[in-house]
GROMACS .gro file of N, CA, C and O in nm:
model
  368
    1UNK      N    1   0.085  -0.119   0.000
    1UNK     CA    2   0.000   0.000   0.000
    1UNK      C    3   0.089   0.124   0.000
    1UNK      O    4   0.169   0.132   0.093
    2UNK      N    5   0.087   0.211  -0.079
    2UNK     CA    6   0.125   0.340  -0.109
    2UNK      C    7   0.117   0.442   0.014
    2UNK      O    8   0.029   0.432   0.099
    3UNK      N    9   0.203   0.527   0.014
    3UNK     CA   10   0.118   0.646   0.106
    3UNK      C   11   0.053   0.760   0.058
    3UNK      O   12   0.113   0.825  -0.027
    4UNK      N   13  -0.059   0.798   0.094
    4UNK     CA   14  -0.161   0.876   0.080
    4UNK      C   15  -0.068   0.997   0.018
    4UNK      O   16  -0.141   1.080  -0.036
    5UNK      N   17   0.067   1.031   0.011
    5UNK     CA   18   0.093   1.139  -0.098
    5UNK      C   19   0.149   1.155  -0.223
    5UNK      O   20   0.182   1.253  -0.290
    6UNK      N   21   0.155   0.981  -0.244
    6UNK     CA   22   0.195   0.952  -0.329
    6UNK      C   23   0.100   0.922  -0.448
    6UNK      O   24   0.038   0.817  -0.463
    7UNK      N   25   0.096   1.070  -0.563
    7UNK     CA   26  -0.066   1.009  -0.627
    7UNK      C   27  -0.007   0.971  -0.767
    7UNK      O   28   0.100   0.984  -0.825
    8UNK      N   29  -0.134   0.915  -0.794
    8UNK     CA   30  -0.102   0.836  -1.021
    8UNK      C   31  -0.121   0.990  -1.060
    8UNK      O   32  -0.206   1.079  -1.047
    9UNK      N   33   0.012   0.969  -1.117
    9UNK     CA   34   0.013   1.077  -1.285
    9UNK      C   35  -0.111   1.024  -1.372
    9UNK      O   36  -0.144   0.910  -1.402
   10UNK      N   37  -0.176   1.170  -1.406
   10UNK     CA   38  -0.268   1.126  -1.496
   10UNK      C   39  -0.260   1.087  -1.630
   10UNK      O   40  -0.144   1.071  -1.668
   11UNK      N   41  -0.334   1.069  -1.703
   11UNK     CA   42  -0.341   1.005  -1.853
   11UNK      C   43  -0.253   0.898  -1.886
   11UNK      O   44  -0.212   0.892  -2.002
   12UNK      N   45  -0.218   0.816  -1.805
   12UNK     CA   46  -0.193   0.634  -1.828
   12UNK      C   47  -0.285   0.601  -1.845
   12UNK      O   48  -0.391   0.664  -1.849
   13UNK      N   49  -0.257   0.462  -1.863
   13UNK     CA   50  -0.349   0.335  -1.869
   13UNK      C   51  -0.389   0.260  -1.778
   13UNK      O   52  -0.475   0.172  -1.782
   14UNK      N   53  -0.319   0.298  -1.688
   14UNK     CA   54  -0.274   0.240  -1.550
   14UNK      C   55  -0.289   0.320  -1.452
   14UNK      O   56  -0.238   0.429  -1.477
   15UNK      N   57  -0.348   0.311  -1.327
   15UNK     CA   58  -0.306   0.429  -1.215
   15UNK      C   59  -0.198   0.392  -1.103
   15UNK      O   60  -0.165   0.464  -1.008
   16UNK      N   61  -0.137   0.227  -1.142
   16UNK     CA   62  -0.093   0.207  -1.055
   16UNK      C   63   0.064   0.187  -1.108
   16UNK      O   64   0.136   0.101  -1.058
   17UNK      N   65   0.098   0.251  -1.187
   17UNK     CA   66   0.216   0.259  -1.227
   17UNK      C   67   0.320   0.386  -1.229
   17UNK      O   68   0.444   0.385  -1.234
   18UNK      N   69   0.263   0.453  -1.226
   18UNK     CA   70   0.361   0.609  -1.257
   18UNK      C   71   0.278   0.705  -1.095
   18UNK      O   72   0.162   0.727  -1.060
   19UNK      N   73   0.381   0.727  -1.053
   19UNK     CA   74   0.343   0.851  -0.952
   19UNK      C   75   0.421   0.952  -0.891
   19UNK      O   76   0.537   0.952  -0.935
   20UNK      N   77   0.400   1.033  -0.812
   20UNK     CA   78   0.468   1.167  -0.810
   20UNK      C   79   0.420   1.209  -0.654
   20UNK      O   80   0.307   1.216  -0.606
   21UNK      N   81   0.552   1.235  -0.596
   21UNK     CA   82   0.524   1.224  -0.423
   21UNK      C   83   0.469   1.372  -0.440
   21UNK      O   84   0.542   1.462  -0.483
   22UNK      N   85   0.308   1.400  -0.395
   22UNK     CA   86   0.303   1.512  -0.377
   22UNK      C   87   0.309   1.631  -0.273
   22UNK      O   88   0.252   1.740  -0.275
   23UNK      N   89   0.403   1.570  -0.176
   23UNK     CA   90   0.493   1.649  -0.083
   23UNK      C   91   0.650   1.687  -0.110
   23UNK      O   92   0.737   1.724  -0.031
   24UNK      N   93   0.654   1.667  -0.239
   24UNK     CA   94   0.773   1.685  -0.304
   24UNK      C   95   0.799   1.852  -0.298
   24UNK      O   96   0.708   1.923  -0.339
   25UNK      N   97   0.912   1.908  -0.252
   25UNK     CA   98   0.961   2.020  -0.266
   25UNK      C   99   0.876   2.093  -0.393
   25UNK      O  100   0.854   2.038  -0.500
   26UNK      N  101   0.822   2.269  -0.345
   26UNK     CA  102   0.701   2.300  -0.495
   26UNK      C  103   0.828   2.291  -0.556
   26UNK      O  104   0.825   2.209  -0.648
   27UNK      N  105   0.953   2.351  -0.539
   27UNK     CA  106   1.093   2.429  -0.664
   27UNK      C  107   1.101   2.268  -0.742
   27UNK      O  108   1.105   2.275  -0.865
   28UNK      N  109   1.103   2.155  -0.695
   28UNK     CA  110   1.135   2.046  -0.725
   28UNK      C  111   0.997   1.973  -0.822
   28UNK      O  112   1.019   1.922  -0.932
   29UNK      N  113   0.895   1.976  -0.778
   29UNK     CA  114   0.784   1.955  -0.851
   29UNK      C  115   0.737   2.083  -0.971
   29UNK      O  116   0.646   2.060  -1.050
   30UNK      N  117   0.796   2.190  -0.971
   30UNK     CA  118   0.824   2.300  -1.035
   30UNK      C  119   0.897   2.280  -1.164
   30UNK      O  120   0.854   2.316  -1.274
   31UNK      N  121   1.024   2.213  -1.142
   31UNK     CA  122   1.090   2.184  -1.240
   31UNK      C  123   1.059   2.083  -1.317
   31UNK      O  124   1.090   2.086  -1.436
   32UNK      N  125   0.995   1.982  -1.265
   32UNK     CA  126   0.962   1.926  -1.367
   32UNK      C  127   0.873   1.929  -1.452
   32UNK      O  128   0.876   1.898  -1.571
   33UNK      N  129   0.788   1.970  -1.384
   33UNK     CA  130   0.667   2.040  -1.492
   33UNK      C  131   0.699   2.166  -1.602
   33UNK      O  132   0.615   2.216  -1.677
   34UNK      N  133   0.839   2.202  -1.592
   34UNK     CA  134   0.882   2.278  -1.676
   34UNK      C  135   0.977   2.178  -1.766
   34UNK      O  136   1.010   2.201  -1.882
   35UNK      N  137   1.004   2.088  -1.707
   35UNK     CA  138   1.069   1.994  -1.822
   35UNK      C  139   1.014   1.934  -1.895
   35UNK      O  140   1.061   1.890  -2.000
   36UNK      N  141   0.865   1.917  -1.840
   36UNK     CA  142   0.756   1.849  -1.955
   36UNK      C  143   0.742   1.938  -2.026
   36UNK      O  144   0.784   1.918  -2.140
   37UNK      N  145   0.694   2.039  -2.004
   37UNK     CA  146   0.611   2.159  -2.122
   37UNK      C  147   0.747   2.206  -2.195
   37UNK      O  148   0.731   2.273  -2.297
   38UNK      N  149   0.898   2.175  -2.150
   38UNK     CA  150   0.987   2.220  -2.254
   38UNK      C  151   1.013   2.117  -2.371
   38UNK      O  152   1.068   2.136  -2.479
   39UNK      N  153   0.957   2.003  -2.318
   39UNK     CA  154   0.968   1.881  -2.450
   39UNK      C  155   0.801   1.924  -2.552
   39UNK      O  156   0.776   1.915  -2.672
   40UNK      N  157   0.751   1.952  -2.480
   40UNK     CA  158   0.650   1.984  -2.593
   40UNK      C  159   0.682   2.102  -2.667
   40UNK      O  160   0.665   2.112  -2.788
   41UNK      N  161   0.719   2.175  -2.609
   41UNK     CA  162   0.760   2.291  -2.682
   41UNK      C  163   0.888   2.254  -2.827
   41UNK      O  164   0.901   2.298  -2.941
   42UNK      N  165   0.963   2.152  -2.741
   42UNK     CA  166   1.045   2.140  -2.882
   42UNK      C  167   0.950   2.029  -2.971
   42UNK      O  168   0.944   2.060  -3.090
   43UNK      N  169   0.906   1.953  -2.950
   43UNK     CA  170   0.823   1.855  -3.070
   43UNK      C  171   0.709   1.968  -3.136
   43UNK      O  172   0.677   1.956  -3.254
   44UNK      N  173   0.658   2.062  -3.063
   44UNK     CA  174   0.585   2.183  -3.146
   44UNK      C  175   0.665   2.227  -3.234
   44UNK      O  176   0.630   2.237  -3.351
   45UNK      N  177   0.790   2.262  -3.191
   45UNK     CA  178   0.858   2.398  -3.251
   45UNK      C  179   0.935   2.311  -3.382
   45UNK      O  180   0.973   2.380  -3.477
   46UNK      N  181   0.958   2.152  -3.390
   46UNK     CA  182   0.994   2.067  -3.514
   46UNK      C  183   0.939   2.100  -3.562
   46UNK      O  184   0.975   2.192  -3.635
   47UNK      N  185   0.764   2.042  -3.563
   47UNK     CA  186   0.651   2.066  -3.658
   47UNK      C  187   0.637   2.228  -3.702
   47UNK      O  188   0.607   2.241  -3.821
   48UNK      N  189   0.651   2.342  -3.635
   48UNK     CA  190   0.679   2.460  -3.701
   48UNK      C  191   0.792   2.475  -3.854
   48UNK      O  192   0.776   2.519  -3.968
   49UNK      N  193   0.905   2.413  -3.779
   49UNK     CA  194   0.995   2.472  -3.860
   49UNK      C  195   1.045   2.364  -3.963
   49UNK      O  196   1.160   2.367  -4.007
   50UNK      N  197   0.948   2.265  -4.001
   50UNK     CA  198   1.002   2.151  -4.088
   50UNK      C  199   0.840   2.108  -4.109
   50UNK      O  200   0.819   1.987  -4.124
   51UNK      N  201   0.721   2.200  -4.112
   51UNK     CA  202   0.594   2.163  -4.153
   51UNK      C  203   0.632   2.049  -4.256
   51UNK      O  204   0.574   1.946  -4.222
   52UNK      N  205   0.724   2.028  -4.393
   52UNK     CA  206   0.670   1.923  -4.555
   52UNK      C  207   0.750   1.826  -4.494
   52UNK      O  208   0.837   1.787  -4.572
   53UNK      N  209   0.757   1.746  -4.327
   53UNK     CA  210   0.850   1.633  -4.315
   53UNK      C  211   0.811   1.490  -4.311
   53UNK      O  212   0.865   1.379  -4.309
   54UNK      N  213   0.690   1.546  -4.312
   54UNK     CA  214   0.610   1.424  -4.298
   54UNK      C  215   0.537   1.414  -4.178
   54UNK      O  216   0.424   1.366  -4.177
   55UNK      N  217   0.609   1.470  -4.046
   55UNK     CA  218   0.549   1.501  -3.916
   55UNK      C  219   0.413   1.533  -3.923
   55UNK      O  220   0.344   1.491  -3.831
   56UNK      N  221   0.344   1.618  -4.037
   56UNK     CA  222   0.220   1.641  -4.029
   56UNK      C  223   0.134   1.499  -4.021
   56UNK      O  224   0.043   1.466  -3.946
   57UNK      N  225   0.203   1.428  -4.132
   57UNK     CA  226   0.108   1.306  -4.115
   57UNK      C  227   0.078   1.238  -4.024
   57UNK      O  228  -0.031   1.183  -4.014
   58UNK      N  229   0.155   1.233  -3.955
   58UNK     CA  230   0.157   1.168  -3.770
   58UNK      C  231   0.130   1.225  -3.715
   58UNK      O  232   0.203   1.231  -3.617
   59UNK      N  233   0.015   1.317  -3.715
   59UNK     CA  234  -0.061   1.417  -3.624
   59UNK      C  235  -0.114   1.314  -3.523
   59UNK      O  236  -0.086   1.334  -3.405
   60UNK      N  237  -0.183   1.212  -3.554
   60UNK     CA  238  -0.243   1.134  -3.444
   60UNK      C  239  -0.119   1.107  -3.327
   60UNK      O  240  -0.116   1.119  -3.205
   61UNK      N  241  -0.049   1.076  -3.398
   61UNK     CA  242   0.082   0.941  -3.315
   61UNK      C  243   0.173   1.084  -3.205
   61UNK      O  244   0.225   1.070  -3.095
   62UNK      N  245   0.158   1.249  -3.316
   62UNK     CA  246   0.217   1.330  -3.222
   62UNK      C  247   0.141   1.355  -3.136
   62UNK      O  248   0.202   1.323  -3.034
   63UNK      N  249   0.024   1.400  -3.102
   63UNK     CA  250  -0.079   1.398  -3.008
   63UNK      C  251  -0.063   1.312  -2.901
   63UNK      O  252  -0.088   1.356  -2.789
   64UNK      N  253  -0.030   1.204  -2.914
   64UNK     CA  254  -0.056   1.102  -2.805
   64UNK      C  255   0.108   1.102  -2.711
   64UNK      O  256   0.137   1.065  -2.597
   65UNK      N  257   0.186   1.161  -2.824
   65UNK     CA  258   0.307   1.188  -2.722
   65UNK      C  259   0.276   1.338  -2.661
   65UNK      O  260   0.281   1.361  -2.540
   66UNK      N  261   0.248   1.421  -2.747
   66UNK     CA  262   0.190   1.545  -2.670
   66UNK      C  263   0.141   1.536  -2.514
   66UNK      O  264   0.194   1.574  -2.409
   67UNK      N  265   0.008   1.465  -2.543
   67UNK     CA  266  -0.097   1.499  -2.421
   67UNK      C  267  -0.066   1.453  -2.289
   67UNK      O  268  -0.093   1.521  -2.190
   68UNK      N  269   0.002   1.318  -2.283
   68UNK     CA  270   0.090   1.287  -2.138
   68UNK      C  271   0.160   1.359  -2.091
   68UNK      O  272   0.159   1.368  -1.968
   69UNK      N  273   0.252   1.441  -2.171
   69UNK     CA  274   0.354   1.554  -2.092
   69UNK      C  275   0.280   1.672  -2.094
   69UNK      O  276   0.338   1.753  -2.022
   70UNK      N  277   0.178   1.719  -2.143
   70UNK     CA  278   0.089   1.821  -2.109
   70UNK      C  279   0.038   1.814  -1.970
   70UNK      O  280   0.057   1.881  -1.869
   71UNK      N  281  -0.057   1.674  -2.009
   71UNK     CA  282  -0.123   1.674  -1.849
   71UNK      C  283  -0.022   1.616  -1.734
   71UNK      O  284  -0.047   1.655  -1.620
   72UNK      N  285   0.074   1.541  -1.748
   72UNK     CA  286   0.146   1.530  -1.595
   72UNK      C  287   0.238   1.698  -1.585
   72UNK      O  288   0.283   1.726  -1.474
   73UNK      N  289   0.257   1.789  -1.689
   73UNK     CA  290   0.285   1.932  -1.624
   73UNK      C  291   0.192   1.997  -1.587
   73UNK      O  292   0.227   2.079  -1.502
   74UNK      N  293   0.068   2.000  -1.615
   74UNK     CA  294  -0.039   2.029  -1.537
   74UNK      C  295  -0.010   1.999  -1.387
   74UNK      O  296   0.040   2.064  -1.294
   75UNK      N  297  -0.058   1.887  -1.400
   75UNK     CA  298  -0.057   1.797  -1.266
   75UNK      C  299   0.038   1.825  -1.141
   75UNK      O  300   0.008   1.849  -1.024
   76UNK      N  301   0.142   1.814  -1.193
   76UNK     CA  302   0.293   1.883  -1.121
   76UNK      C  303   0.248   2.011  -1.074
   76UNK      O  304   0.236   2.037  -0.955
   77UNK      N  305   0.222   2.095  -1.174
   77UNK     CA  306   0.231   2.274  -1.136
   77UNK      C  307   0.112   2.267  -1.042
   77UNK      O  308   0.145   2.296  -0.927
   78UNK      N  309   0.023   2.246  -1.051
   78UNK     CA  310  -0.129   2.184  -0.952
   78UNK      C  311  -0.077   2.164  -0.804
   78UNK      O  312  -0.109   2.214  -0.696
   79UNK      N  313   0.020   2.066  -0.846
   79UNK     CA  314   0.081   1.972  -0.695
   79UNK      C  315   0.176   2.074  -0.605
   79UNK      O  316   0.178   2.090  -0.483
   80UNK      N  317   0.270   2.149  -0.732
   80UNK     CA  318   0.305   2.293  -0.720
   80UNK      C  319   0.293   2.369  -0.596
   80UNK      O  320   0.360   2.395  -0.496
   81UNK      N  321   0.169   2.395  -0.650
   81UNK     CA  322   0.086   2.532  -0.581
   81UNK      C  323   0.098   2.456  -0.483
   81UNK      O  324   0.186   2.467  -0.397
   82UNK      N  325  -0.023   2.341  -0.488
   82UNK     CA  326  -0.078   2.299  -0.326
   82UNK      C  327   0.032   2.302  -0.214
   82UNK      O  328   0.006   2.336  -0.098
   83UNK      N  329   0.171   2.259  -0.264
   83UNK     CA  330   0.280   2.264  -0.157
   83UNK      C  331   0.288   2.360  -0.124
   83UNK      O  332   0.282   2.388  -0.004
   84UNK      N  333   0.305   2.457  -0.226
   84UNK     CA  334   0.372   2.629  -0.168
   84UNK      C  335   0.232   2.686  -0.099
   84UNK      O  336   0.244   2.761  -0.003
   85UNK      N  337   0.137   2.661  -0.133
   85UNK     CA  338  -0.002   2.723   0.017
   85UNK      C  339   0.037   2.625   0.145
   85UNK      O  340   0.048   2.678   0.256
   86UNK      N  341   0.056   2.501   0.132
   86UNK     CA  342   0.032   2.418   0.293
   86UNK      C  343   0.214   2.471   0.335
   86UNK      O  344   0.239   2.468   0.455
   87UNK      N  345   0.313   2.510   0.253
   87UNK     CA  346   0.396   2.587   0.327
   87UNK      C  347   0.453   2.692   0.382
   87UNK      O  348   0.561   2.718   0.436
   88UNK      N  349   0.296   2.777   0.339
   88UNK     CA  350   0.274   2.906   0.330
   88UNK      C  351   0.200   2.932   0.507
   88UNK      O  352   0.227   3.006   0.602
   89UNK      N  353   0.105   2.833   0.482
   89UNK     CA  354   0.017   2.804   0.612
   89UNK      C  355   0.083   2.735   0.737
   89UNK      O  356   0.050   2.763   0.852
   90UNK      N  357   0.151   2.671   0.713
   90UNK     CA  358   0.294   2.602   0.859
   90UNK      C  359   0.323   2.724   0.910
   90UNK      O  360   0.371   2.813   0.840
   91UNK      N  361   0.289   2.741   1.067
   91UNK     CA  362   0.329   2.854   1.173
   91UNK      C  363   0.507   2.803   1.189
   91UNK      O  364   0.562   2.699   1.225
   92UNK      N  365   0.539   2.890   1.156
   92UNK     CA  366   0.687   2.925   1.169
   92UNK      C  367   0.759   2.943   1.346
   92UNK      O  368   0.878   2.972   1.362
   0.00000   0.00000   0.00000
């Protein structure tokens, strides 16, 4: 059994495979959610600058690598916040 802060990254197949301690440092859960949205940003910025590569045609197949690193940087920056309020709220 898991502990209660340890939750499933969303958009698997699975919930019991991939997870993300969400008492993880926010700067630390921060970064990675900037490392996801910087890989999308470069598989966007291919398809910008090489539109006749064929990449268009694999619009489906890019999508599906897209949307996992979309939504677990969601998820992260989400998990984010929630740390930096409950360490905002700890009496010092």
């Amino acid at each position: 059994m898991l502990d209660a802060h340890f939750t499933p990254l969303p958009a698997q197949p699975h919930d019991d495979v991939l997870f993300v301690n969400a008492l993880a440092p926010a700067d630390h859960l921060y970064d990675c959610a900037s490392r996801r949205l910087a890989a999308v940003e470069d598989l966007l910025r291919l398809l910008e600058s090489n539109p006749d590569s064929g990449l268009v045609d694999e619009v489906a197949r890019l999508a599906a690598a897209i949307a996992p690193l979309v939504s677990e940087a969601q998820h992260l920056y989400e998990l984010a916040l929630d740390q930096r309020q409950r360490t905002a709220r700890r009496p010092t």
